[in-house]
Coordinates of C-alpha atoms in Angstrom, one line a residue:
Chain A
M13 CA -16.3 16.4 18.5
S14 CA -14.3 13.6 19.5
A15 CA -11.7 13.1 22.1
A16 CA -9.1 12.7 19.2
V17 CA -9.7 16.4 18.2
P18 CA -10.4 18.5 21.4
R19 CA -12.6 21.5 21.2
G20 CA -11.0 24.6 20.0
R21 CA -8.2 22.8 18.0
T22 CA -9.9 23.0 14.6
H23 CA -7.9 25.5 12.8
V24 CA -4.5 27.2 12.8
T25 CA -5.0 30.2 15.1
D26 CA -2.2 31.9 17.2
S27 CA 0.8 30.5 15.4
P28 CA 2.5 30.9 12.1
T29 CA 1.1 28.7 9.4
Y30 CA 3.1 26.5 7.1
V31 CA 1.6 25.0 4.2
A32 CA 2.5 22.0 1.6
S33 CA 0.6 19.6 -0.4
V34 CA 1.9 16.0 0.4
F35 CA 0.5 12.7 -0.7
G36 CA -2.4 14.6 -2.5
V37 CA -3.6 16.6 0.4
D38 CA -3.2 20.3 1.0
W39 CA -2.0 20.7 4.5
Q40 CA -1.8 23.6 6.8
S41 CA 0.7 23.2 9.8
S42 CA 1.4 25.2 13.0
L43 CA 4.7 23.2 13.0
P44 CA 7.6 24.1 10.5
L45 CA 7.7 20.7 9.0
I46 CA 10.5 20.1 6.4
G47 CA 9.1 21.1 2.9
F48 CA 6.3 23.2 4.4
E49 CA 6.6 26.9 3.7
G50 CA 5.3 29.8 5.7
D51 CA 2.1 31.4 4.2
E52 CA -1.3 32.7 5.0
A53 CA -3.9 29.9 6.2
A54 CA -6.4 29.3 3.5
P55 CA -9.6 28.0 4.4
G56 CA -10.5 24.2 3.8
G57 CA -7.0 22.5 4.1
A58 CA -6.3 19.7 6.3
L59 CA -4.3 20.5 9.6
V60 CA -1.3 19.6 11.4
L61 CA -1.6 21.0 15.0
E62 CA 1.0 21.1 17.5
A63 CA -0.3 19.5 20.6
S64 CA 0.7 19.1 24.2
R65 CA 1.5 15.6 25.6
Q66 CA -1.4 15.8 27.7
E67 CA -3.8 16.3 24.6
V68 CA -2.5 13.2 22.7
R69 CA -2.8 10.9 26.0
A70 CA -6.4 11.9 26.9
G71 CA -8.9 9.4 25.6
W72 CA -6.7 6.5 24.7
R73 CA -7.3 4.1 27.8
N74 CA -9.5 1.5 25.9
A75 CA -7.8 2.0 22.5
E76 CA -7.3 -1.1 20.5
T77 CA -3.6 -1.8 19.3
V78 CA -3.5 -2.4 15.7
F79 CA 0.3 -2.5 15.3
C80 CA 3.3 -2.9 17.4
R81 CA 6.9 -3.4 16.2
R82 CA 9.1 -4.6 19.2
L83 CA 12.8 -4.8 19.6
A84 CA 14.2 -8.4 20.2
G85 CA 13.9 -7.5 23.9
G86 CA 10.2 -6.8 23.6
R87 CA 10.3 -3.0 23.9
P88 CA 7.8 -1.5 21.5
V89 CA 9.6 1.0 18.8
F90 CA 6.6 1.6 16.8
V91 CA 2.9 1.6 18.0
V92 CA -0.4 2.2 16.2
E93 CA -3.5 2.2 18.3
R94 CA -7.4 2.8 17.3
T95 CA -10.4 4.1 18.8
P96 CA -13.7 4.6 16.9
D97 CA -12.9 8.2 16.2
A98 CA -9.1 8.2 15.5
Y99 CA -5.6 6.6 15.3
R100 CA -2.7 7.2 17.5
I101 CA 1.0 6.7 16.0
R102 CA 3.7 6.7 18.5
A103 CA 7.4 6.0 18.7
P104 CA 10.3 6.7 21.1
R105 CA 12.2 9.8 20.3
H106 CA 9.7 10.5 17.3
G107 CA 6.7 11.8 19.3
T108 CA 3.1 10.9 19.4
H109 CA 0.7 11.8 16.7
V110 CA -3.2 11.5 16.6
V111 CA -4.9 11.4 13.1
A112 CA -8.7 11.9 13.3
G113 CA -11.0 9.2 11.7
D114 CA -11.6 11.4 8.7
G115 CA -7.9 12.2 8.1
R116 CA -8.3 16.0 8.1
T117 CA -6.6 16.7 11.3
I118 CA -3.2 15.4 12.9
L119 CA -2.5 16.5 16.6
S120 CA 1.2 16.2 16.8
A121 CA 3.2 16.1 19.9
P122 CA 6.9 16.2 19.0
P123 CA 9.4 14.7 21.4
S124 CA 10.9 17.0 24.0
R125 CA 14.4 16.7 22.7
G126 CA 13.2 18.5 19.1
G127 CA 15.7 18.1 16.2
W128 CA 14.2 17.3 12.9
S129 CA 14.5 13.5 12.7
W130 CA 11.0 12.9 14.6
Q131 CA 9.4 14.3 11.3
R132 CA 10.2 11.0 9.5
L133 CA 7.2 9.4 11.6
I134 CA 5.1 12.2 10.5
Y135 CA 6.0 11.4 6.7
A136 CA 6.4 7.9 7.0
Q137 CA 3.2 7.1 8.7
A138 CA 1.0 10.0 10.0
L139 CA 0.5 11.9 6.7
P140 CA 0.0 8.6 4.6
L141 CA -2.6 7.3 7.0
A142 CA -4.3 10.8 6.9
A143 CA -4.2 10.5 3.2
R144 CA -5.6 7.0 3.3
L145 CA -8.4 8.1 5.5
Q146 CA -9.4 10.7 3.1
G147 CA -9.7 8.3 0.3
L148 CA -6.1 8.2 -1.3
H149 CA -4.7 4.9 -2.2
L150 CA -1.1 4.1 -1.2
L151 CA 1.7 1.9 -2.5
H152 CA 4.8 0.9 -0.6
A153 CA 7.0 2.7 -3.4
S154 CA 9.4 5.1 -4.4
A155 CA 8.7 7.2 -7.7
I156 CA 9.6 9.5 -10.1
S157 CA 8.1 11.5 -13.1
V158 CA 9.7 11.2 -16.5
G159 CA 8.2 13.6 -18.8
D160 CA 4.3 13.7 -18.0
A161 CA 4.4 9.9 -16.8
A162 CA 4.9 8.8 -13.0
V163 CA 7.0 5.7 -12.7
A164 CA 6.8 3.7 -9.5
F165 CA 9.5 1.2 -8.1
L166 CA 8.2 -1.4 -5.6
A167 CA 10.3 -3.8 -3.7
P168 CA 10.7 -5.2 -0.2
S169 CA 12.8 -2.8 2.1
G170 CA 16.4 -3.2 1.4
T171 CA 15.9 -4.1 -2.3
G172 CA 17.0 -0.7 -3.5
K173 CA 14.0 1.0 -4.7
S174 CA 15.2 4.4 -3.3
T175 CA 18.8 3.8 -4.7
V176 CA 17.1 3.2 -8.2
A177 CA 15.1 6.3 -7.9
V178 CA 18.2 8.4 -6.6
N179 CA 20.3 7.2 -9.7
L180 CA 17.3 8.2 -12.1
I181 CA 16.8 11.5 -10.3
A182 CA 20.7 12.1 -10.7
R183 CA 20.3 11.4 -14.5
G184 CA 17.8 14.3 -14.6
H185 CA 14.5 13.0 -14.0
D186 CA 12.2 14.5 -11.2
F187 CA 11.7 13.3 -7.7
L188 CA 8.1 12.3 -6.9
T189 CA 8.3 10.4 -3.4
D190 CA 10.4 8.1 -1.4
D191 CA 8.8 5.1 0.1
V192 CA 5.2 5.8 0.1
L193 CA 3.3 6.9 -3.0
A194 CA -0.4 8.3 -3.0
V195 CA -2.6 7.5 -5.7
S196 CA -6.2 8.6 -6.8
I197 CA -8.5 6.6 -9.0
S198 CA -10.7 8.6 -11.5
D199 CA -12.8 7.1 -14.4
R200 CA -10.1 6.8 -16.8
S201 CA -6.8 7.3 -15.2
L202 CA -4.6 7.2 -12.0
T203 CA -2.9 10.0 -10.7
A204 CA 0.4 9.7 -8.4
Y205 CA 0.9 12.6 -5.9
A206 CA 4.2 13.8 -4.7
G207 CA 5.3 12.9 -1.2
P208 CA 7.4 15.0 1.1
P209 CA 10.7 16.4 -0.2
L210 CA 12.9 14.3 2.1
L211 CA 14.7 11.4 0.6
G212 CA 16.9 8.7 2.5
L213 CA 19.7 6.9 0.7
S214 CA 23.0 5.3 1.9
E215 CA 26.1 7.4 2.4
D216 CA 27.9 5.2 0.1
D217 CA 25.1 5.4 -2.7
Y218 CA 25.5 9.2 -2.3
E219 CA 29.2 9.2 -2.8
H220 CA 29.0 7.2 -5.8
L221 CA 26.9 9.7 -7.8
P222 CA 28.4 12.0 -10.0
E223 CA 28.8 15.6 -8.8
E224 CA 25.8 17.0 -10.9
G225 CA 23.7 14.2 -9.7
R226 CA 24.4 14.8 -6.2
M227 CA 23.4 18.7 -6.8
A228 CA 20.2 17.4 -8.2
L229 CA 19.2 15.6 -4.8
G230 CA 19.3 18.8 -3.0
S231 CA 21.0 19.7 0.4
R232 CA 21.6 17.4 3.2
V233 CA 19.3 17.5 6.1
G234 CA 21.2 15.1 8.4
H235 CA 22.6 11.7 8.9
L236 CA 20.7 8.9 11.0
D237 CA 20.4 5.4 9.7
K238 CA 20.9 6.9 6.4
L239 CA 21.7 10.2 4.9
Y240 CA 18.6 12.4 4.2
L241 CA 18.2 15.1 1.8
A242 CA 15.7 17.8 1.1
T243 CA 15.1 16.7 -2.6
P244 CA 13.1 19.2 -4.5
V245 CA 9.8 18.0 -5.6
R246 CA 8.8 19.7 -9.1
N247 CA 5.5 18.0 -10.1
G248 CA 2.8 17.9 -7.6
S249 CA 1.2 15.0 -9.5
A250 CA 1.4 12.9 -12.7
P251 CA -0.5 10.2 -14.3
L252 CA 0.6 6.7 -13.0
Q253 CA 1.7 4.8 -16.1
L254 CA 4.5 2.2 -15.0
L255 CA 5.1 0.1 -12.1
Y256 CA 8.3 -1.8 -11.6
F257 CA 8.8 -4.6 -9.3
L258 CA 12.5 -5.0 -8.3
E259 CA 14.0 -8.2 -7.3
R260 CA 17.8 -9.2 -6.7
T261 CA 19.1 -12.3 -8.1
D262 CA 22.4 -14.1 -8.1
A263 CA 22.1 -14.7 -11.7
S264 CA 24.2 -12.5 -14.1
G265 CA 22.7 -9.4 -16.1
L266 CA 19.6 -7.3 -15.8
E267 CA 16.3 -8.5 -17.1
I268 CA 13.2 -6.4 -17.4
R269 CA 10.1 -8.4 -18.1
R270 CA 6.6 -7.4 -18.5
Q271 CA 3.8 -9.0 -16.1
D272 CA 1.0 -9.7 -18.7
P273 CA -1.4 -9.8 -17.0
P274 CA 0.1 -8.2 -13.9
R275 CA 0.2 -10.6 -10.6
P276 CA -2.7 -9.3 -8.1
E277 CA -0.8 -10.9 -5.1
Q278 CA 2.2 -8.8 -5.9
L279 CA 0.0 -5.5 -6.4
L280 CA -1.8 -6.3 -3.1
A281 CA 1.4 -6.9 -1.2
G282 CA 2.6 -3.6 -2.6
T283 CA -0.1 -1.5 -0.9
A284 CA 0.8 0.3 2.4
L285 CA -0.6 0.5 5.8
P286 CA -1.6 -3.1 6.4
Y287 CA -3.2 -2.4 9.8
L288 CA -6.0 -0.7 8.2
R289 CA -8.6 -3.8 8.6
T290 CA -12.0 -2.4 8.7
R291 CA -14.3 -3.9 6.0
R292 CA -14.1 -0.7 3.7
R293 CA -10.1 -0.3 4.1
L294 CA -9.7 -4.2 3.2
V295 CA -11.9 -4.0 0.3
E296 CA -10.4 -0.8 -1.3
P297 CA -7.1 -2.3 -1.9
L298 CA -8.9 -5.0 -4.2
D299 CA -10.5 -2.3 -6.1
F300 CA -7.2 -0.1 -6.3
C301 CA -5.1 -3.2 -7.5
A302 CA -7.7 -4.1 -10.2
A303 CA -7.5 -0.5 -11.5
L304 CA -3.6 -0.8 -11.4
A305 CA -3.8 -4.1 -13.1
E306 CA -6.0 -2.5 -15.8
R307 CA -4.5 0.9 -16.3
T308 CA -0.8 0.7 -15.7
R309 CA 1.9 -1.5 -17.3
V310 CA 3.7 -3.6 -14.7
F311 CA 7.3 -5.0 -15.2
T312 CA 9.4 -7.2 -13.2
V313 CA 13.2 -6.3 -13.0
R314 CA 15.4 -8.9 -12.1
M315 CA 18.8 -7.2 -11.0
S316 CA 22.0 -9.0 -10.3
T317 CA 23.7 -8.2 -7.1
A318 CA 26.8 -7.4 -9.2
N319 CA 25.0 -4.7 -10.9
S320 CA 25.9 -1.0 -10.1
P321 CA 23.1 1.3 -9.3
G322 CA 24.3 3.4 -12.3
Y323 CA 24.0 0.5 -14.7
V324 CA 20.6 -0.6 -13.5
A325 CA 19.5 3.3 -13.6
A326 CA 20.7 3.4 -17.2
A327 CA 18.8 0.2 -18.2
L328 CA 15.7 1.3 -16.6
E329 CA 15.8 4.9 -18.3
A330 CA 16.1 3.5 -21.5
H331 CA 13.0 1.1 -20.9
I332 CA 11.0 4.0 -19.4
L333 CA 11.6 6.3 -22.2
E334 CA 10.8 3.4 -24.8
M335 CA 7.6 3.0 -22.7
T336 CA 6.7 6.7 -22.6
P337 CA 7.4 8.2 -25.9
A338 CA 7.2 12.0 -25.9
Chain B
V10 CA -18.8 -29.9 10.6
I11 CA -17.0 -29.7 7.2
P12 CA -17.8 -32.6 5.1
D13 CA -15.2 -35.2 4.1
R14 CA -14.0 -34.9 0.6
H15 CA -13.9 -38.5 0.0
L16 CA -16.8 -39.7 2.2
D17 CA -19.5 -36.9 1.7
L18 CA -19.6 -36.5 -2.0
E19 CA -23.2 -37.0 -2.4
R20 CA -24.0 -34.7 0.7
V21 CA -22.1 -32.1 -0.9
L22 CA -23.5 -32.4 -4.4
A23 CA -27.1 -31.9 -2.8
A24 CA -25.9 -28.9 -1.1
S25 CA -25.9 -25.2 -2.5
V26 CA -23.1 -22.8 -2.1
R27 CA -23.3 -19.5 -0.8
V28 CA -20.5 -16.7 -0.6
P29 CA -21.2 -15.1 2.6
D30 CA -21.3 -11.2 3.2
H31 CA -17.8 -11.3 4.9
V32 CA -16.4 -12.5 1.6
V33 CA -15.9 -10.3 -1.5
Y34 CA -14.0 -11.3 -4.6
R35 CA -12.7 -9.6 -7.7
E36 CA -11.7 -11.0 -11.0
F37 CA -8.4 -10.3 -12.5
A38 CA -7.2 -11.2 -15.9
Q39 CA -5.6 -14.6 -14.8
E40 CA -6.8 -15.0 -11.3
T41 CA -9.9 -14.3 -8.9
V42 CA -8.9 -12.9 -5.7
L43 CA -11.1 -13.6 -2.6
L44 CA -11.1 -11.5 0.3
N45 CA -12.3 -13.0 3.8
L46 CA -13.1 -9.8 5.7
E47 CA -13.2 -11.9 8.9
T48 CA -9.6 -12.8 8.7
G49 CA -8.3 -9.9 6.6
Q50 CA -6.8 -12.7 4.2
Y51 CA -6.8 -12.6 0.6
H52 CA -6.8 -15.8 -1.5
G53 CA -6.2 -16.4 -5.2
V54 CA -7.7 -19.0 -7.3
N55 CA -6.6 -19.6 -10.9
P56 CA -9.0 -19.1 -14.0
T57 CA -10.4 -22.6 -13.8
G58 CA -11.1 -22.0 -9.8
G59 CA -12.8 -18.5 -10.7
K60 CA -15.1 -20.1 -13.3
M61 CA -16.1 -22.8 -10.7
L62 CA -16.7 -20.1 -8.0
D63 CA -18.9 -18.1 -10.4
S64 CA -20.5 -21.4 -11.4
L65 CA -21.2 -22.4 -7.6
D66 CA -22.4 -19.0 -6.6
R67 CA -25.1 -19.2 -9.4
A68 CA -26.3 -22.9 -9.5
A69 CA -29.0 -24.2 -7.1
T70 CA -26.8 -27.0 -6.1
V71 CA -23.0 -28.1 -6.3
G72 CA -24.2 -31.2 -8.5
D73 CA -25.9 -28.8 -10.9
S74 CA -22.8 -26.5 -11.0
A75 CA -20.7 -29.7 -11.6
A76 CA -22.9 -30.6 -14.5
E77 CA -22.6 -27.2 -16.2
L78 CA -18.8 -27.0 -15.6
A79 CA -18.4 -30.5 -17.1
G80 CA -20.2 -29.3 -20.2
H81 CA -17.9 -26.1 -20.2
F82 CA -14.7 -27.7 -20.0
G83 CA -15.7 -31.1 -21.8
R84 CA -14.8 -33.4 -18.8
D85 CA -16.3 -36.5 -17.5
R86 CA -19.1 -35.4 -14.9
A87 CA -18.2 -37.9 -12.2
E88 CA -14.5 -36.5 -12.5
M89 CA -15.9 -33.0 -12.3
E90 CA -18.1 -33.8 -9.4
Q91 CA -15.0 -34.9 -7.4
D92 CA -13.1 -31.7 -8.4
V93 CA -15.7 -29.4 -7.5
C94 CA -16.5 -31.1 -4.3
S95 CA -13.2 -31.0 -3.4
F96 CA -12.8 -27.1 -4.5
C97 CA -15.9 -26.5 -2.2
I98 CA -14.3 -28.1 0.8
D99 CA -11.0 -26.0 0.2
L100 CA -13.1 -22.8 0.1
L101 CA -15.1 -24.0 3.2
E102 CA -12.0 -24.8 5.2
R103 CA -10.9 -21.1 4.6
G104 CA -14.4 -19.7 5.6
L105 CA -14.9 -18.4 1.9
V106 CA -18.1 -20.1 1.1
E107 CA -20.9 -21.7 3.2
L108 CA -22.8 -24.9 2.3
D109 CA -26.6 -24.8 2.8
E110 CA -27.5 -28.5 2.9
P111 CA -31.2 -29.5 2.1
A112 CA -33.2 -30.3 5.4

């Protein structure tokens, strides 16, 4: 047993159990995370266990810092450390979370002031890392399902992939994930898995949606840097068929052009968690991107800054429906 | 010492090229992507570069590879020797191949 998962912390025991399937992994949690539902513990699931601060501090003196994001003044706001046995993720006011090296257990010490906002770190980093360590592949993408197909939108942060996804959900399509998409590779296909039922968008984007569109996005969780919504996830998984790389341009109009063949450097740049740099974790994205290039259809979408989100969503919807005939 | 691409042509042509264990590469439709595991950096080469890499990895010497590639592309051998030599040195500078020179 490693220092990352202390003895006796290998199953949910004396506390209520909450379960959910997120990023292709069946989780049991002793913490009532957003989207997790109370249920009987089933054997075999991966674990999120509430931990004390002492538990997540022990054994990290000689850890290697593999990622650190700092404010302009130098204060760290997001840190990932590694030992041979585990990764530790921490951020001020978001708690400290230790992910075992096999991705099967997360020890989670929430911040003392509570609330829900710290859970964004679990969803954006700890659960994706655990899924990756369990063999799933990750894209920095938002995704919806249209009919039987999963459709992913990739773009640098701030380009509008969540806005595009939100507007397509408002038009009746199903939410799959916001920001991180987990994918598994089998012999013949790629399967995309739902993320957590939490979606962030600007208040302005939300207010511009029609009333029925807002209803499809679920209830408000709270407002931080964005408005966060508990958006229902109806499909746990779907075959990944279409990838759209979104680009903003000053030129007028909207252009959707197939990448034939897909550009490997763009696919590689779309993979998530770049701080995983062991030999195996570096090679796997190459094979993942080769599979994406071979088994999905990839498009570049050039959107004018003048295009409204509704206009972009309508154009993309028409294109997606043409590419995925029933 | 990395050879000079203008002064050390004969030296490079006589050497053999080896893709070290810390480099892996995968062929895509229009690009070959090389990954240097020591630096964690990915490098892309176009289809011509991919063909050169494949030939260099198989040939006994860089000169043999240049001869094969000159035939494949219908190019003058001396020109191809210059191009292949230059390509080898580009890869050497990025730690993507190693040169085994005759004793």
